[in-house]
Amino acid sequence: MEPSDTELIAAVRKGDVSQFEPLIARYQPRVFATARRYARREDEVQDIVQEVFIKAFQKLDSFRAEAPFEHWLMRMTVRTCYDFLRSHQRNRETTLTDLSDPEVDWLERFAASPEDNANNTDATKALIDRVMAQLSPEARLVITLLEIEDRSVKEIAQLTGWSVPLVKVRAFRARAQMKKILETLTREKYL
Amino acid sequence: MDLEKLQQQLMAAAKAAVPNDHVPYAFEKRIMERLTAPLTVDVWALWGNWLWRAVTPCASVMAVLGIWVVVTMHNEPEPQNLEQAIENTIMSGDDVAGE
């Protein structure tokens, strides 16, 4: 039988560093999946995951077993991803003007009939990536957690460390920002 | 174009695209290597860090001493002219010796 998180954490705290490895192995798929929502390049994703586990190891003494280890780790993951977005916000150079052919096709089909345009996932994904890359770090984080991951405002507040009213304000601003980006994206050809 | 609808469709597609949770081979070993690597101490960084920490107490001591000097300074009468000032300066040594 595999040791529980609590047993592994207790062993690490006693000085058996090697017991941290099973914890990494257990949770790294989830941390990788989360990091891939915010970073596109694989080397950036790996840097984020590595930073999360190093921080978790360094701050393990501050972990109180009141909530599951996974929740504590995911809070750390979301905050590390947010730090990553903030430190890379100058690199948001994806322009809205040079859309690829499949993206233009997708938008044209959408303009013709908005109801029947749910397919072509590659073009849609490229468009989403383009739009998300234009959002501010706060807006991107809140849109990802609220709209894409379907989390509640309270959950987001716990994950990010923001207050509930602040999450609501940032969600409102994020939606407005996204609408503005979509307006810019479609202005020239379709409005 | 219906932007509201466009946003809904993009969000729906983003929801449907669940991110990959693939982990590179032996990634946990790589992290463990980082964690167990012998700690190398950067002496200059440590020294710089200590200097920065010392800034506040040193500035505080300097400010306190400055205030103390200003408060305890004797208000001696200003000399009338340059000749008088030079004489006072030269004779002050004798005053101190005489005491």
Coordinates of C-alpha atoms in Angstrom, one line a residue:
Chain A
M1 CA 0.0 0.0 0.0
E2 CA 1.3 3.4 -0.9
P3 CA 2.0 5.9 1.9
S4 CA -0.5 8.7 2.2
D5 CA 0.4 12.4 1.6
T6 CA 0.5 13.0 5.4
E7 CA 3.0 10.2 6.0
L8 CA 5.2 11.4 3.1
I9 CA 5.1 15.0 4.3
A10 CA 5.9 13.9 7.9
A11 CA 8.9 11.9 6.6
V12 CA 10.2 14.9 4.6
R13 CA 9.8 17.2 7.6
K14 CA 11.9 14.7 9.7
G15 CA 14.7 15.1 7.2
D16 CA 14.1 12.2 4.7
V17 CA 14.2 14.4 1.6
S18 CA 13.8 11.3 -0.7
Q19 CA 10.2 11.0 0.4
F20 CA 9.4 14.1 -1.5
E21 CA 9.8 12.3 -4.8
P22 CA 6.6 10.2 -4.5
L23 CA 4.7 13.4 -3.8
I24 CA 6.1 15.0 -7.0
A25 CA 5.3 11.8 -9.0
R26 CA 1.8 11.8 -7.6
Y27 CA 0.9 15.4 -8.4
Q28 CA 3.0 16.4 -11.4
P29 CA 0.5 15.5 -14.1
R30 CA -2.0 18.0 -12.5
V31 CA 0.6 20.7 -12.1
F32 CA 1.7 20.2 -15.8
A33 CA -1.9 20.4 -17.0
T34 CA -2.4 23.6 -15.1
A35 CA 0.9 25.2 -16.3
R36 CA 0.0 24.3 -19.9
R37 CA -3.0 26.6 -19.6
Y38 CA -0.8 29.6 -19.1
A39 CA 2.5 28.8 -20.9
R40 CA 2.7 27.7 -24.5
R41 CA 6.4 26.7 -24.8
E42 CA 7.3 23.4 -23.2
D43 CA 10.5 24.7 -21.6
E44 CA 8.4 27.4 -19.9
V45 CA 5.9 24.8 -18.7
Q46 CA 8.7 22.7 -17.2
D47 CA 10.2 25.8 -15.6
I48 CA 6.9 26.6 -13.9
V49 CA 6.4 23.0 -12.7
Q50 CA 9.9 22.9 -11.3
E51 CA 9.4 26.2 -9.5
V52 CA 6.2 25.0 -8.0
F53 CA 7.8 21.8 -6.5
I54 CA 10.8 23.7 -5.3
K55 CA 8.6 26.3 -3.6
A56 CA 6.5 23.5 -2.1
F57 CA 9.6 21.8 -0.7
Q58 CA 10.9 25.0 0.8
K59 CA 7.6 26.0 2.3
L60 CA 6.5 22.5 3.4
D61 CA 6.8 23.6 7.1
S62 CA 4.1 26.2 6.5
F63 CA 1.7 23.5 5.3
R64 CA -1.0 22.9 7.9
A65 CA -2.9 19.7 7.3
E66 CA -6.3 21.4 7.6
A67 CA -6.9 21.1 3.9
P68 CA -5.6 18.4 1.6
F69 CA -2.0 18.7 0.3
E70 CA -3.3 18.8 -3.3
H71 CA -5.3 22.0 -2.6
W72 CA -2.2 23.7 -1.0
L73 CA -0.1 22.6 -4.0
M74 CA -2.7 23.9 -6.5
R75 CA -2.8 27.3 -4.8
M76 CA 0.9 27.4 -5.2
T77 CA 0.7 26.3 -8.8
V78 CA -1.9 29.0 -9.7
R79 CA 0.2 31.7 -8.0
T80 CA 3.3 30.6 -9.7
C81 CA 1.5 30.7 -13.1
Y82 CA 0.3 34.2 -12.3
D83 CA 3.8 35.3 -11.5
F84 CA 4.9 33.7 -14.8
L85 CA 2.2 35.7 -16.7
R86 CA 3.3 38.9 -15.0
S87 CA 6.9 38.4 -15.7
H88 CA 6.2 37.6 -19.3
Q89 CA 3.6 40.3 -20.1
R90 CA 6.0 42.3 -22.2
N91 CA 6.4 39.3 -24.5
R92 CA 2.7 39.5 -25.5
E93 CA 3.6 40.3 -29.1
T94 CA 1.0 38.2 -30.8
T95 CA -0.8 40.6 -33.1
L96 CA -4.4 40.4 -34.0
T97 CA -3.9 41.5 -37.6
D98 CA -1.9 38.6 -39.0
L99 CA -4.4 35.8 -38.6
S100 CA -3.7 32.5 -40.2
D101 CA -5.8 31.3 -43.1
P102 CA -7.7 28.7 -41.0
E103 CA -8.4 31.4 -38.4
V104 CA -9.8 33.8 -41.1
D105 CA -11.9 30.9 -42.5
W106 CA -13.3 30.1 -39.1
L107 CA -14.2 33.7 -38.5
E108 CA -15.8 34.0 -42.0
R109 CA -17.8 30.9 -41.4
F110 CA -18.8 32.3 -38.0
A111 CA -19.9 35.6 -39.6
A112 CA -22.0 33.7 -42.1
S113 CA -23.7 31.4 -39.7
P114 CA -22.8 31.8 -36.0
E115 CA -24.8 28.7 -35.0
D116 CA -23.1 26.1 -37.2
N117 CA -19.5 26.9 -36.6
A118 CA -18.6 24.7 -33.7
N119 CA -16.0 22.5 -35.5
N120 CA -12.4 23.0 -36.6
T121 CA -10.8 22.9 -33.2
D122 CA -7.3 23.8 -34.4
A123 CA -8.4 27.2 -35.8
T124 CA -10.6 27.8 -32.7
K125 CA -7.7 26.9 -30.4
A126 CA -5.3 29.2 -32.3
L127 CA -7.8 32.0 -32.0
I128 CA -8.3 31.5 -28.3
D129 CA -4.5 31.4 -27.8
R130 CA -4.3 34.7 -29.7
V131 CA -7.0 36.4 -27.7
M132 CA -5.8 35.0 -24.3
A133 CA -2.2 36.2 -25.1
Q134 CA -3.6 39.8 -25.5
L135 CA -5.2 39.8 -22.0
S136 CA -3.5 41.3 -19.0
P137 CA -2.2 38.7 -16.5
E138 CA -5.1 39.3 -14.1
A139 CA -7.7 39.0 -16.8
R140 CA -6.1 35.9 -18.3
L141 CA -6.0 34.2 -14.9
V142 CA -9.6 35.1 -14.0
I143 CA -11.0 34.1 -17.4
T144 CA -9.2 30.8 -17.3
L145 CA -10.4 29.9 -13.8
L146 CA -13.9 31.3 -14.1
E147 CA -14.9 30.7 -17.7
I148 CA -12.7 27.8 -18.8
E149 CA -12.3 25.8 -15.6
D150 CA -15.7 26.7 -14.3
R151 CA -14.6 27.5 -10.8
S152 CA -16.7 29.6 -8.4
V153 CA -15.7 33.1 -7.3
K154 CA -15.0 31.7 -3.8
E155 CA -12.7 29.0 -5.1
I156 CA -10.8 31.6 -7.2
A157 CA -10.4 33.8 -4.2
Q158 CA -8.9 30.9 -2.3
L159 CA -6.6 29.9 -5.2
T160 CA -5.3 33.4 -5.9
G161 CA -5.3 34.9 -2.5
W162 CA -7.5 37.8 -3.8
S163 CA -10.7 38.8 -1.9
V164 CA -14.1 37.8 -3.2
P165 CA -15.0 41.4 -4.3
L166 CA -11.7 41.8 -6.0
V167 CA -12.3 38.6 -8.0
K168 CA -15.7 39.9 -9.1
V169 CA -14.2 43.2 -10.1
R170 CA -11.4 41.6 -12.0
A171 CA -13.8 39.2 -13.7
F172 CA -16.0 42.1 -14.8
R173 CA -12.9 43.9 -16.2
A174 CA -11.6 40.7 -17.8
R175 CA -14.8 40.2 -19.7
A176 CA -14.8 43.8 -20.9
Q177 CA -11.1 43.4 -21.9
M178 CA -11.9 40.3 -23.9
K179 CA -14.9 41.9 -25.6
K180 CA -12.6 44.8 -26.6
I181 CA -10.0 42.4 -28.0
L182 CA -12.7 40.5 -30.0
E183 CA -13.9 43.9 -31.4
T184 CA -10.4 44.7 -32.5
L185 CA -10.0 41.3 -34.0
T186 CA -13.1 41.5 -36.1
R187 CA -13.4 45.2 -36.7
E188 CA -11.6 45.5 -40.0
K189 CA -13.3 42.7 -41.9
Y190 CA -16.5 41.9 -40.2
L191 CA -18.1 44.8 -38.4
Chain B
M1 CA -20.8 40.2 -36.0
D2 CA -22.3 38.9 -32.7
L3 CA -19.4 39.3 -30.4
E4 CA -21.2 37.8 -27.5
K5 CA -21.8 34.6 -29.5
L6 CA -18.2 34.6 -30.7
Q7 CA -17.0 34.9 -27.1
Q8 CA -19.3 32.0 -26.1
Q9 CA -18.1 29.8 -28.9
L10 CA -14.4 30.5 -28.2
M11 CA -14.9 29.8 -24.5
A12 CA -16.8 26.6 -25.2
A13 CA -13.9 25.5 -27.5
A14 CA -11.4 26.4 -24.8
K15 CA -13.3 24.4 -22.2
A16 CA -13.4 21.4 -24.6
A17 CA -9.6 21.5 -25.1
V18 CA -8.4 19.9 -21.9
P19 CA -4.7 20.5 -21.5
N20 CA -2.3 17.6 -21.8
D21 CA -1.0 16.3 -18.5
H22 CA 1.9 14.5 -20.0
V23 CA 5.1 14.5 -17.9
P24 CA 8.5 14.3 -19.4
Y25 CA 10.5 11.2 -18.6
A26 CA 11.9 11.2 -15.1
F27 CA 11.0 14.8 -14.4
E28 CA 10.6 14.1 -10.7
K29 CA 14.3 12.9 -10.7
R30 CA 15.3 16.2 -12.2
I31 CA 13.6 18.1 -9.4
M32 CA 15.0 15.9 -6.7
E33 CA 18.5 16.5 -8.2
R34 CA 17.9 20.2 -7.8
L35 CA 16.6 19.8 -4.3
T36 CA 19.5 17.6 -3.1
A37 CA 22.3 19.4 -4.9
P38 CA 25.0 20.7 -2.5
L39 CA 24.3 24.3 -1.7
T40 CA 26.8 26.7 -3.1
V41 CA 27.2 29.9 -1.2
D42 CA 27.7 33.1 -3.1
V43 CA 29.8 35.1 -0.7
W44 CA 29.5 38.4 -2.5
A45 CA 25.7 38.1 -2.7
L46 CA 25.6 37.3 1.0
W47 CA 27.9 40.3 1.7
G48 CA 25.7 42.6 -0.4
N49 CA 22.6 41.3 1.3
W50 CA 24.1 42.1 4.8
L51 CA 25.1 45.6 3.6
W52 CA 21.5 46.3 2.4
R53 CA 20.2 45.1 5.8
A54 CA 22.6 47.4 7.6
V55 CA 21.4 50.4 5.7
T56 CA 18.4 51.1 7.9
P57 CA 20.0 50.8 11.3
C58 CA 23.0 52.8 10.2
A59 CA 20.8 55.6 8.8
S60 CA 18.8 55.6 12.1
V61 CA 21.9 55.9 14.2
M62 CA 23.2 58.7 12.0
A63 CA 19.9 60.6 12.3
V64 CA 19.8 60.2 16.1
L65 CA 23.4 61.4 16.4
G66 CA 22.7 64.3 14.1
I67 CA 19.7 65.4 16.1
W68 CA 21.6 65.0 19.4
V69 CA 24.5 67.2 18.1
V70 CA 22.1 69.9 16.9
V71 CA 20.2 69.9 20.3
T72 CA 23.3 70.0 22.5
M73 CA 25.3 72.5 20.4
H74 CA 26.3 75.6 22.4
N75 CA 25.0 78.8 21.0
E76 CA 28.1 80.9 21.0
P77 CA 27.9 84.5 19.7
E78 CA 28.9 85.0 16.1
P79 CA 32.3 86.7 15.7
Q80 CA 32.2 90.3 14.5
N81 CA 34.6 89.9 11.6
L82 CA 37.2 87.5 10.1
E83 CA 40.0 88.7 12.3
Q84 CA 38.0 88.0 15.4
A85 CA 36.9 84.6 14.1
I86 CA 40.6 83.6 13.4
E87 CA 41.6 84.7 16.9
N88 CA 38.8 82.7 18.5
T89 CA 39.8 79.6 16.6
I90 CA 43.5 79.9 17.5
M91 CA 42.8 80.7 21.2
S92 CA 40.2 78.0 21.6
G93 CA 43.1 75.5 21.8
D94 CA 44.6 77.4 24.8
D95 CA 41.2 77.5 26.5
V96 CA 41.0 73.7 26.3
A97 CA 44.6 73.3 27.5
G98 CA 43.9 75.8 30.4
E99 CA 40.9 73.8 31.5

